[in-house]
Amino acid sequence: MILLWGPVDDRPFAAVRQALHDRGAEVAVVDQRRVVATRVELRQGEETTGVVEVAGTVVDLDDVRAVYWRSRDLREDVLAAAGLDGGAIGRAWAVEDALLGWLDVTGASVVNRPAAMASNASKPYQLALLRDLGFDVPRTLVTTDPVAARAFWTEHGAVVYKSVSGIRSVVSQLGPAHDDRLEAVAWCPTQFQQLVPGQDHRVHVVGNEVFATAVISDADDYRYAGVDGDPAELRAVRLPDEVASRCVEATRALGLVISGVDLRRAPDGRWFCFEVNPSPGFTYYETNTGQPIAAAIASLLVDADLSPSFRPVRRPARTPAQ
Amino acid sequence: MILVLASSWDTSASALVSGWGARGARLITPVDLARPGWRWDPAAPLAGDLAVGSDVLPVRSVAAVVSFLSVIQPSELQHIAPDDREYVAAEVSAFLVGWLTSLGERVLNPPTPLCLNGPHLRDAQWRREAALAGLPVATLRRTESCRVGDASGDAPGAACATTAAVPPPGTVVEVAVVGGSCVAADAVPPVVRRGLEDLAARTGAGLLSARLLPGVDSDLWWFDGARAGVDPTADGVSASLERSLGVAS
């Protein structure tokens, strides 16, 4: 059985669900928006076994051989469930925490394991890993010193700034209007990067498959290009084999099964890597290019579900139950 | 210089630093992370500066670091505007993960992306890793729910419930592992001590606290959970930290 856990109205989630339906796969869906109706029962020992129940529908986690999951901030949904007491959010997190713990230890194939997704929480941390994996990465300064920020700007001429954490931020280029505002970096470590000219590429890795999209846009952050002017144009392209292989290797090295790799091809031919997204919102690219990304993810899940090498959960034989 | 990263409210960490002060230890708190002076180039981490108290110091002067802080709480950043505290706390945490990692072996307990003082493992992962380290593992029955009542659908107004079976008080022994060695654990069977040290190694925990359930009449002790970090006031931990950090006597 394949377990899908996430908000059912999330586009990538819905796309994978539809692709699995098209394949006739046996699927159990746990809607994250119904967290207030969800109960998780686990026995955590040498192995972790148990069930998850949503409004009367019970899924035996021992029967699950593949998982695709997406996550969103629960607070809005929990608070919307009128009448819940003040501790509800904490207990909703505990439901999620229990499932996340199971995802990290289950013998099922998980797209992607929570522990492997964490590197994205610190961009400079992940960037160091990507540099070690052979990618070119932009020169970076993280600072609370306005003088150092100005010196970095002067040294590189064109500089962008972005969040250090996984919190989504609009990548913006420093300009004259920022001169006075640079003093504010004194109160929060701020990440500055050399502006690498060139063409953006989003690369979706699904197992061994690579779906590359060239992004044609003049915006500093093409994701928001439509807000200020012309939306980005997306085109399916083929990467040089060496670059495609590096994307697959990096995905694997980070412990991921699928990823969204942000690359830029510089005028001198070098490929810079900025980030690897462990839970890519691929539907924007799929819709614009026709690349069958959801179908590829569905194939991964179906193959895992049917794999004869699946390691069933071994029930603990001798442990004192607490 | 020895850097001790801790919450401003962590009195045991500040006491530790006071005791080591004459030997070059400095306490660094979340407030220090959001003040002027930090400068970090990930490609040349030792060439940067850090801000601690009213000083800006070269990173090259840092000989060792220990972290007693797992996350940055927004409430610690009282000098930041209330609406900005959550964002700044997340940014400071992400910065620290990168900065501490770039210091390599200088850090006694290296961070991981979601935890500033070691591995961020959930209980199920700790138990699995302990089993792989050869420790007998107790089983925790855990039920988490946000709805109690009939199973016909979401029930507004229903109470949320969390139940996790907890061992009876008085039966749990907590053992600290500092820098790869169990501390003050003479009563613990050698095979269990070796298992805990293996657990610390395989999870990359420079500081580890493990809960054990002693066997009634045998050397069979059960592992019942762990966390990254140690209580610096526990028996022998301070002396063990001094040895691991190279605090000169």
Coordinates of C-alpha atoms in Angstrom, one line a residue:
Chain A
M1 CA 0.0 0.0 0.0
I2 CA 1.1 3.6 -0.7
L3 CA 0.4 6.2 1.9
L4 CA -0.1 9.8 0.9
W5 CA 0.0 12.3 3.8
G6 CA -0.4 16.0 3.3
P7 CA -3.0 18.7 2.5
V8 CA -5.2 17.3 -0.2
D9 CA -5.6 20.7 -1.9
D10 CA -1.8 21.1 -2.2
R11 CA -1.0 21.0 -6.0
P12 CA 2.0 18.6 -6.0
F13 CA 0.1 16.3 -3.5
A14 CA -3.0 16.3 -5.7
A15 CA -0.9 15.7 -8.9
V16 CA 0.9 12.7 -7.4
R17 CA -2.5 11.4 -6.1
Q18 CA -4.0 11.7 -9.5
A19 CA -1.0 10.0 -11.1
L20 CA -1.3 7.1 -8.7
H21 CA -5.0 6.9 -9.4
D22 CA -4.2 6.7 -13.1
R23 CA -1.8 3.8 -12.4
G24 CA -4.5 2.0 -10.4
A25 CA -2.3 1.9 -7.3
E26 CA -3.6 1.0 -3.8
V27 CA -3.5 4.3 -2.0
A28 CA -4.4 5.4 1.5
V29 CA -4.8 9.2 2.0
V30 CA -4.2 11.0 5.3
D31 CA -5.4 14.6 4.8
Q32 CA -3.2 16.9 6.9
R33 CA -6.0 19.4 7.0
R34 CA -7.9 16.9 9.1
V35 CA -5.3 16.8 11.8
V36 CA -8.0 17.4 14.5
A37 CA -9.7 14.2 13.4
T38 CA -6.4 12.2 13.3
R39 CA -5.2 9.7 15.9
V40 CA -1.8 8.0 15.8
E41 CA -1.0 4.9 17.9
L42 CA 2.6 3.7 17.9
R43 CA 4.7 1.1 19.6
Q44 CA 8.2 2.6 19.6
G45 CA 10.9 0.1 20.3
E46 CA 13.6 -1.5 18.2
E47 CA 11.1 -1.1 15.4
T48 CA 8.2 1.3 15.3
T49 CA 4.8 -0.1 14.4
G50 CA 1.2 1.2 14.7
V51 CA -1.8 2.7 13.0
V52 CA -3.0 6.0 11.9
E53 CA -6.8 6.7 12.0
V54 CA -8.6 9.6 10.4
A55 CA -12.3 9.9 11.2
G56 CA -12.8 6.1 11.5
T57 CA -10.6 5.0 8.6
V58 CA -7.7 3.1 9.9
V59 CA -4.4 2.5 8.2
D60 CA -2.1 -0.2 9.5
L61 CA 1.4 1.3 9.1
D62 CA 2.9 -2.2 8.8
D63 CA 1.1 -2.5 5.4
V64 CA 2.6 0.7 4.0
R65 CA 5.5 0.1 1.6
A66 CA 5.8 3.6 0.1
V67 CA 5.0 7.1 1.3
Y68 CA 4.7 10.5 -0.4
W69 CA 4.2 13.4 2.0
R70 CA 3.9 17.2 1.9
S71 CA 3.6 19.4 4.9
R72 CA 2.2 22.8 5.7
D73 CA 1.8 25.0 8.7
L74 CA -1.0 23.5 10.8
R75 CA -1.8 26.5 13.0
E76 CA -4.4 28.0 10.7
D77 CA -6.4 24.8 10.4
V78 CA -6.2 23.9 14.0
L79 CA -7.3 27.4 15.1
A80 CA -10.1 27.3 12.6
A81 CA -11.5 24.2 14.4
A82 CA -13.7 26.3 16.7
G83 CA -13.8 25.5 20.3
L84 CA -10.5 23.6 20.6
D85 CA -8.7 24.5 23.8
G86 CA -5.5 26.5 24.0
G87 CA -3.2 23.4 23.9
A88 CA -4.6 22.1 20.7
I89 CA -1.8 23.4 18.5
G90 CA 0.8 21.6 20.7
R91 CA -1.2 18.4 20.5
A92 CA -1.6 18.7 16.8
W93 CA 2.1 19.0 16.5
A94 CA 2.4 15.9 18.6
V95 CA 0.3 14.0 16.1
E96 CA 2.6 15.2 13.3
D97 CA 5.7 14.5 15.4
A98 CA 4.6 10.9 15.9
L99 CA 4.1 10.4 12.2
L100 CA 7.3 12.1 11.3
G101 CA 9.2 9.9 13.7
W102 CA 7.7 6.8 12.0
L103 CA 8.6 8.2 8.6
D104 CA 12.3 8.3 9.7
V105 CA 12.4 4.7 10.8
T106 CA 10.0 2.8 8.7
G107 CA 11.2 0.2 6.3
A108 CA 8.9 1.7 3.7
S109 CA 10.3 3.9 0.9
V110 CA 9.7 7.5 1.9
V111 CA 9.7 10.5 -0.4
N112 CA 11.5 12.1 1.4
R113 CA 12.5 11.2 4.9
P114 CA 12.1 14.1 7.3
A115 CA 15.7 13.8 8.6
A116 CA 17.1 14.1 5.1
M117 CA 15.0 17.2 4.4
A118 CA 16.6 19.3 7.2
S119 CA 19.6 20.6 5.4
N120 CA 17.4 23.1 3.7
A121 CA 16.7 24.8 7.1
S122 CA 20.1 26.6 6.9
K123 CA 21.0 27.9 3.4
P124 CA 24.7 28.4 4.1
Y125 CA 25.0 25.0 5.8
Q126 CA 23.4 23.4 2.7
L127 CA 25.6 25.5 0.4
A128 CA 28.7 24.2 2.1
L129 CA 27.5 20.6 1.4
L130 CA 26.8 21.5 -2.2
R131 CA 30.3 23.0 -2.6
D132 CA 31.8 19.8 -1.2
L133 CA 29.7 17.8 -3.7
G134 CA 31.5 19.6 -6.6
F135 CA 29.1 22.5 -7.5
D136 CA 30.2 26.0 -7.9
V137 CA 28.5 28.2 -5.3
P138 CA 28.3 32.0 -5.1
R139 CA 30.6 33.9 -2.7
T140 CA 28.6 34.5 0.4
L141 CA 28.9 36.7 3.5
V142 CA 26.6 36.4 6.5
T143 CA 27.0 39.4 8.8
T144 CA 25.6 41.8 11.4
D145 CA 28.3 44.4 10.5
P146 CA 27.1 47.1 8.1
V147 CA 30.7 48.0 7.3
A148 CA 31.4 44.4 6.2
A149 CA 28.3 44.3 4.1
R150 CA 29.3 47.5 2.3
A151 CA 32.8 46.1 1.7
F152 CA 31.4 42.9 0.2
W153 CA 29.1 45.0 -2.0
T154 CA 32.0 47.0 -3.2
E155 CA 34.1 44.0 -3.8
H156 CA 31.5 42.2 -5.9
G157 CA 29.8 45.1 -7.5
A158 CA 26.4 43.3 -7.8
V159 CA 25.1 41.6 -4.7
V160 CA 21.8 40.0 -3.7
Y161 CA 20.4 39.3 -0.2
K162 CA 18.2 36.5 1.0
S163 CA 17.1 34.8 4.2
V164 CA 19.6 32.5 6.0
S165 CA 16.9 30.1 7.1
G166 CA 14.4 28.0 5.2
I167 CA 11.9 30.8 5.5
R168 CA 10.9 31.8 2.0
S169 CA 12.1 35.2 1.1
V170 CA 12.3 37.2 -2.1
V171 CA 15.8 37.4 -3.4
S172 CA 16.6 41.1 -4.1
Q173 CA 19.6 42.9 -5.5
L174 CA 21.2 45.7 -3.5
G175 CA 20.7 49.1 -5.0
P176 CA 21.0 52.7 -4.0
A177 CA 17.8 52.5 -1.9
H178 CA 19.5 50.0 0.4
D179 CA 22.4 52.2 1.4
D180 CA 20.7 53.6 4.5
R181 CA 18.9 50.4 5.3
L182 CA 22.2 48.4 5.5
E183 CA 22.5 49.7 9.1
A184 CA 19.6 47.4 10.0
V185 CA 21.7 44.2 9.4
A186 CA 23.2 45.0 12.9
W187 CA 20.2 43.3 14.5
C188 CA 19.9 40.2 12.4
P189 CA 22.5 38.0 10.6
T190 CA 21.9 38.7 6.9
Q191 CA 23.1 36.7 4.0
F192 CA 24.6 38.5 1.0
Q193 CA 25.7 36.7 -2.1
Q194 CA 27.6 37.7 -5.2
L195 CA 25.2 38.2 -8.1
V196 CA 26.0 35.4 -10.6
P197 CA 24.8 36.5 -14.0
G198 CA 23.3 33.8 -16.2
Q199 CA 20.3 31.7 -16.8
D200 CA 18.3 30.1 -14.1
H201 CA 17.5 26.4 -14.3
R202 CA 15.2 24.4 -12.0
V203 CA 16.1 20.7 -12.1
H204 CA 13.7 18.1 -10.7
V205 CA 15.4 14.9 -9.7
V206 CA 13.1 11.9 -9.3
G207 CA 15.2 8.8 -8.5
N208 CA 17.5 8.6 -11.4
E209 CA 15.4 10.7 -13.7
V210 CA 16.2 14.4 -14.3
F211 CA 13.7 17.0 -15.6
A212 CA 15.4 20.3 -16.3
T213 CA 13.7 23.6 -17.0
A214 CA 15.3 26.7 -18.3
V215 CA 13.8 29.9 -16.9
I216 CA 13.8 33.0 -19.1
S217 CA 13.3 36.1 -16.9
D218 CA 15.0 39.3 -16.1
A219 CA 13.8 39.4 -12.5
D220 CA 16.2 38.9 -9.5
D221 CA 13.8 36.2 -8.3
Y222 CA 11.9 34.7 -11.2
R223 CA 9.3 33.1 -8.8
Y224 CA 7.9 36.6 -8.3
A225 CA 8.5 37.9 -11.8
G226 CA 4.8 38.1 -12.6
V227 CA 4.2 40.5 -9.7
D228 CA 6.4 43.3 -11.1
G229 CA 6.3 42.7 -14.8
D230 CA 6.4 39.8 -17.3
P231 CA 6.1 36.3 -15.8
A232 CA 9.0 34.0 -16.4
E233 CA 9.0 31.8 -19.4
L234 CA 9.8 28.1 -18.7
R235 CA 11.3 25.7 -21.3
A236 CA 12.1 22.1 -20.9
V237 CA 15.8 21.6 -21.7
R238 CA 18.4 18.8 -21.6
L239 CA 21.3 19.4 -19.2
P240 CA 24.9 18.3 -20.0
D241 CA 25.3 14.8 -18.8
E242 CA 27.9 15.7 -16.2
V243 CA 25.6 18.4 -14.6
A244 CA 22.6 16.1 -14.6
S245 CA 24.6 13.3 -13.0
R246 CA 25.8 15.8 -10.3
C247 CA 22.2 16.7 -9.5
V248 CA 21.3 13.1 -9.1
E249 CA 24.4 12.5 -6.9
A250 CA 23.8 15.5 -4.8
T251 CA 20.2 14.5 -4.2
R252 CA 21.3 11.0 -3.1
A253 CA 24.1 12.4 -1.0
L254 CA 21.6 14.5 0.9
G255 CA 19.6 11.4 1.5
L256 CA 16.8 12.5 -0.8
V257 CA 14.8 10.5 -3.3
I258 CA 13.4 13.6 -5.1
S259 CA 14.5 17.2 -5.1
G260 CA 14.3 20.5 -6.8
V261 CA 17.8 21.8 -7.6
D262 CA 18.3 25.5 -8.3
L263 CA 21.1 26.1 -10.8
R264 CA 22.3 29.0 -12.8
R265 CA 24.5 28.7 -15.9
A266 CA 27.0 31.5 -15.9
P267 CA 28.3 33.1 -19.2
D268 CA 31.6 31.3 -18.7
G269 CA 29.9 28.0 -18.8
R270 CA 30.1 27.2 -15.1
W271 CA 27.0 25.8 -13.3
F272 CA 26.3 27.5 -10.0
C273 CA 24.1 25.8 -7.4
F274 CA 22.1 27.9 -5.0
E275 CA 19.8 25.4 -3.2
V276 CA 18.3 22.0 -3.2
N277 CA 14.7 21.9 -2.2
P278 CA 13.7 18.7 -0.6
S279 CA 9.9 19.1 -1.1
P280 CA 9.7 20.8 -4.5
G281 CA 6.5 22.4 -5.7
F282 CA 7.0 20.9 -9.1
T283 CA 3.5 21.5 -10.6
Y284 CA 4.4 25.1 -11.7
Y285 CA 7.1 23.7 -13.9
E286 CA 5.1 20.6 -15.0
T287 CA 2.2 22.7 -16.1
N288 CA 4.4 25.1 -18.1
T289 CA 6.6 22.4 -19.7
G290 CA 4.6 19.2 -19.9
Q291 CA 7.3 17.3 -18.1
P292 CA 5.7 14.2 -16.5
I293 CA 7.2 14.8 -13.0
A294 CA 4.1 13.6 -11.0
A295 CA 4.0 10.5 -13.1
A296 CA 7.7 9.8 -12.4
I297 CA 7.1 10.2 -8.7
A298 CA 4.1 7.8 -8.9
S299 CA 6.3 5.3 -10.7
L300 CA 8.8 5.4 -7.9
L301 CA 6.1 4.8 -5.3
V302 CA 4.5 2.0 -7.3
D303 CA 7.9 0.3 -7.9
A304 CA 8.6 0.5 -4.1
D305 CA 5.2 -0.9 -3.4
L306 CA 5.8 -3.8 -5.6
S307 CA 9.4 -4.4 -4.8
P308 CA 10.3 -7.9 -3.6
S309 CA 13.1 -6.5 -1.5
F310 CA 10.8 -4.6 0.8
R311 CA 11.8 -5.2 4.4
P312 CA 8.8 -5.9 6.5
V313 CA 8.6 -4.5 10.0
R314 CA 9.8 -7.0 12.5
R315 CA 7.6 -7.0 15.6
P316 CA 9.8 -6.7 18.8
A317 CA 9.9 -10.1 20.6
R318 CA 11.0 -9.1 24.1
T319 CA 10.7 -5.6 25.4
P320 CA 9.0 -4.4 28.5
A321 CA 6.0 -2.3 27.5
Q322 CA 5.9 0.9 29.4
Chain B
M1 CA 39.1 31.1 24.3
I2 CA 36.3 28.6 25.1
L3 CA 32.9 29.6 24.0
V4 CA 29.8 28.3 25.9
L5 CA 26.6 28.8 23.9
A6 CA 23.6 28.9 26.2
S7 CA 20.3 30.6 26.9
S8 CA 20.4 33.8 28.9
W9 CA 18.2 32.0 31.4
D10 CA 20.5 29.0 31.8
T11 CA 22.0 29.6 35.2
S12 CA 24.0 26.3 35.3
A13 CA 25.7 27.3 32.1
S14 CA 26.5 30.7 33.3
A15 CA 27.8 29.3 36.6
L16 CA 30.1 26.9 34.6
V17 CA 31.5 29.9 32.6
S18 CA 32.0 31.8 35.9
G19 CA 34.1 28.9 37.2
W20 CA 36.1 28.8 34.0
G21 CA 36.3 32.6 33.4
A22 CA 39.8 33.0 34.5
R23 CA 40.8 30.2 32.1
G24 CA 39.4 32.0 29.0
A25 CA 35.8 31.0 28.8
R26 CA 33.0 33.3 27.5
L27 CA 29.3 32.8 27.6
I28 CA 27.5 33.6 24.4
T29 CA 23.7 34.0 24.4
P30 CA 21.1 34.5 21.7
V31 CA 21.2 38.3 22.3
D32 CA 24.9 38.2 21.2
L33 CA 23.8 36.7 17.9
A34 CA 21.6 39.6 17.1
R35 CA 24.1 42.4 17.8
P36 CA 26.6 44.2 15.6
G37 CA 30.0 42.6 14.8
W38 CA 29.4 39.1 13.3
R39 CA 31.2 38.5 10.0
W40 CA 31.3 35.1 8.5
D41 CA 32.5 34.0 5.1
P42 CA 31.6 30.3 4.7
A43 CA 34.6 29.8 2.4
A44 CA 37.0 31.2 5.0
P45 CA 35.3 30.7 8.4
L46 CA 38.3 31.4 10.6
A47 CA 38.9 34.8 9.0
G48 CA 35.7 36.2 10.5
D49 CA 34.6 37.9 13.7
L50 CA 32.2 37.2 16.4
A51 CA 30.3 39.4 18.9
V52 CA 30.2 38.5 22.5
G53 CA 29.1 40.9 25.3
S54 CA 30.5 44.3 24.2
D55 CA 33.5 42.7 22.4
V56 CA 34.1 41.9 18.8
L57 CA 36.7 39.1 18.6
P58 CA 38.4 37.2 15.8
V59 CA 37.1 33.7 15.3
R60 CA 40.7 32.5 15.2
S61 CA 40.8 33.1 19.0
V62 CA 38.2 30.3 19.5
A63 CA 39.8 27.1 20.7
A64 CA 36.7 25.2 21.6
V65 CA 32.9 25.5 21.7
V66 CA 30.2 23.8 23.6
S67 CA 26.5 24.4 23.1
F68 CA 23.8 24.0 25.7
L69 CA 21.3 25.5 23.5
S70 CA 19.1 23.4 21.2
V71 CA 17.0 26.2 19.7
I72 CA 16.8 30.0 19.8
Q73 CA 13.6 31.1 21.5
P74 CA 12.1 34.4 20.1
S75 CA 11.3 35.4 23.6
E76 CA 15.1 35.7 24.4
L77 CA 15.5 38.4 21.8
Q78 CA 13.9 41.2 23.9
H79 CA 15.9 43.9 22.2
I80 CA 14.3 43.0 18.9
A81 CA 10.8 44.4 18.0
P82 CA 8.2 41.9 19.0
D83 CA 6.8 41.4 15.5
D84 CA 10.3 40.6 14.2
R85 CA 11.4 38.2 17.0
E86 CA 10.2 35.0 15.4
Y87 CA 11.9 35.8 12.1
V88 CA 15.2 36.9 13.7
A89 CA 15.2 33.8 15.9
A90 CA 14.9 31.6 12.8
E91 CA 17.6 33.5 11.0
V92 CA 20.0 33.4 14.0
S93 CA 19.4 29.6 14.3
A94 CA 20.1 29.0 10.7
F95 CA 23.2 31.2 10.9
L96 CA 24.5 29.4 14.0
V97 CA 24.0 26.0 12.3
G98 CA 26.3 27.1 9.4
W99 CA 28.8 28.9 11.6
L100 CA 29.2 26.2 14.2
T101 CA 29.5 23.5 11.5
S102 CA 32.2 25.5 9.8
L103 CA 34.3 25.5 12.9
G104 CA 34.7 21.7 12.6
E105 CA 36.4 19.8 15.4
R106 CA 36.5 22.9 17.6
V107 CA 32.9 22.2 18.5
L108 CA 32.5 19.5 21.1
N109 CA 28.9 18.8 20.1
P110 CA 28.3 19.7 16.5
P111 CA 24.9 21.0 15.6
T112 CA 22.5 19.6 13.0
P113 CA 20.2 21.7 10.9
L114 CA 17.3 21.5 13.4
C115 CA 19.2 21.3 16.6
L116 CA 22.0 23.6 17.9
N117 CA 23.5 21.1 20.3
G118 CA 23.5 17.8 18.5
P119 CA 21.4 15.4 16.5
H120 CA 17.7 16.1 16.2
L121 CA 16.2 12.7 16.6
R122 CA 12.7 11.8 17.6
D123 CA 12.0 9.1 20.2
A124 CA 11.4 6.4 17.5
Q125 CA 14.8 7.2 16.0
W126 CA 16.7 7.2 19.3
R127 CA 15.2 3.7 20.1
R128 CA 16.1 2.3 16.7
E129 CA 19.7 3.7 16.9
A130 CA 20.0 2.3 20.4
A131 CA 19.0 -1.1 19.2
L132 CA 21.6 -0.8 16.4
A133 CA 24.1 0.1 19.1
G134 CA 23.4 -3.2 20.8
L135 CA 21.2 -1.9 23.6
P136 CA 18.1 -3.7 24.7
V137 CA 15.3 -1.2 24.0
A138 CA 12.1 -0.6 26.0
T139 CA 9.0 -0.2 24.0
L140 CA 7.0 3.0 24.4
R141 CA 3.3 2.9 23.6
R142 CA 2.3 6.3 22.3
T143 CA -1.1 7.6 21.3
E144 CA -1.4 11.1 19.9
S145 CA -4.8 12.5 19.1
C146 CA -6.5 15.8 18.5
R147 CA -10.0 14.4 18.7
V148 CA -11.8 12.3 21.2
G149 CA -15.3 11.2 20.6
D150 CA -17.1 9.5 17.8
A151 CA -15.3 8.7 14.7
S152 CA -17.8 10.2 12.3
G153 CA -15.9 13.3 11.5
D154 CA -14.2 16.4 12.8
A155 CA -15.8 17.3 16.1
P156 CA -15.4 21.0 16.9
G157 CA -15.0 21.5 20.6
A158 CA -13.6 18.1 21.2
A159 CA -10.6 18.0 23.5
C160 CA -7.2 17.0 22.2
A161 CA -5.4 14.1 23.9
T162 CA -1.9 13.0 24.2
T163 CA -0.9 9.9 26.1
A164 CA 2.5 8.4 26.4
A165 CA 3.1 5.7 28.9
V166 CA 5.8 6.9 31.3
P167 CA 7.9 4.7 33.5
P168 CA 7.1 4.9 37.2
P169 CA 9.2 7.5 39.1
G170 CA 12.3 6.4 40.7
T171 CA 13.1 3.6 38.3
V172 CA 14.9 5.7 35.7
V173 CA 18.7 6.3 35.6
E174 CA 20.0 9.1 33.5
V175 CA 23.5 8.7 32.1
A176 CA 25.5 11.4 30.5
V177 CA 28.0 10.8 27.6
V178 CA 30.5 13.6 27.1
G179 CA 33.0 13.5 24.2
G180 CA 32.4 9.9 23.6
S181 CA 32.7 8.6 27.2
C182 CA 30.1 7.8 29.9
V183 CA 30.3 10.0 32.9
A184 CA 30.0 8.8 36.5
A185 CA 28.4 5.6 35.4
D186 CA 30.3 3.0 37.6
A187 CA 26.9 1.4 38.5
V188 CA 26.1 0.8 34.9
P189 CA 27.1 -2.6 33.5
P190 CA 30.1 -2.2 31.1
V191 CA 28.2 -3.6 28.2
V192 CA 25.6 -0.9 28.6
R193 CA 28.2 1.8 28.9
R194 CA 29.8 0.6 25.7
G195 CA 26.4 0.6 24.0
L196 CA 25.7 4.2 25.0
E197 CA 29.2 5.3 23.8
D198 CA 28.4 3.6 20.5
L199 CA 25.1 5.3 20.4
A200 CA 26.7 8.7 20.8
A201 CA 29.2 7.9 18.1
R202 CA 26.7 6.6 15.6
T203 CA 24.4 9.6 16.1
G204 CA 27.2 12.2 16.2
A205 CA 26.2 13.4 19.6
G206 CA 29.1 15.1 21.4
L207 CA 26.9 15.4 24.4
L208 CA 24.2 12.8 25.1
S209 CA 21.8 12.1 28.0
A210 CA 20.3 8.6 28.0
R211 CA 17.5 7.2 30.1
L212 CA 17.9 3.6 31.3
L213 CA 15.7 1.2 33.2
P214 CA 17.9 -0.9 35.4
G215 CA 17.3 -4.7 35.5
V216 CA 15.8 -5.9 38.7
D217 CA 18.3 -8.8 39.3
S218 CA 20.6 -8.8 36.3
D219 CA 22.9 -6.8 34.1
L220 CA 20.1 -6.4 31.5
W221 CA 19.4 -2.7 31.5
W222 CA 16.8 -1.2 29.1
F223 CA 17.3 1.8 27.0
D224 CA 14.3 4.2 27.4
G225 CA 15.2 7.3 25.4
A226 CA 17.8 9.9 24.9
R227 CA 18.4 13.5 24.0
A228 CA 21.2 15.6 22.7
G229 CA 22.9 17.6 25.5
V230 CA 23.7 17.1 29.2
D231 CA 23.0 18.7 32.5
P232 CA 26.2 20.5 33.5
T233 CA 25.3 20.2 37.2
A234 CA 25.1 16.4 37.0
D235 CA 27.8 14.3 38.8
G236 CA 31.1 14.5 37.0
V237 CA 29.9 16.3 34.0
S238 CA 31.7 19.6 34.7
A239 CA 35.0 17.9 35.1
S240 CA 34.4 15.8 32.0
L241 CA 33.6 18.9 30.0
E242 CA 36.8 20.6 31.2
R243 CA 38.8 17.6 29.9
S244 CA 37.0 17.5 26.6
L245 CA 37.2 21.2 25.9
G246 CA 40.8 21.4 27.0
V247 CA 40.1 24.0 29.7
A248 CA 43.5 24.6 31.3
S249 CA 43.7 23.9 35.0

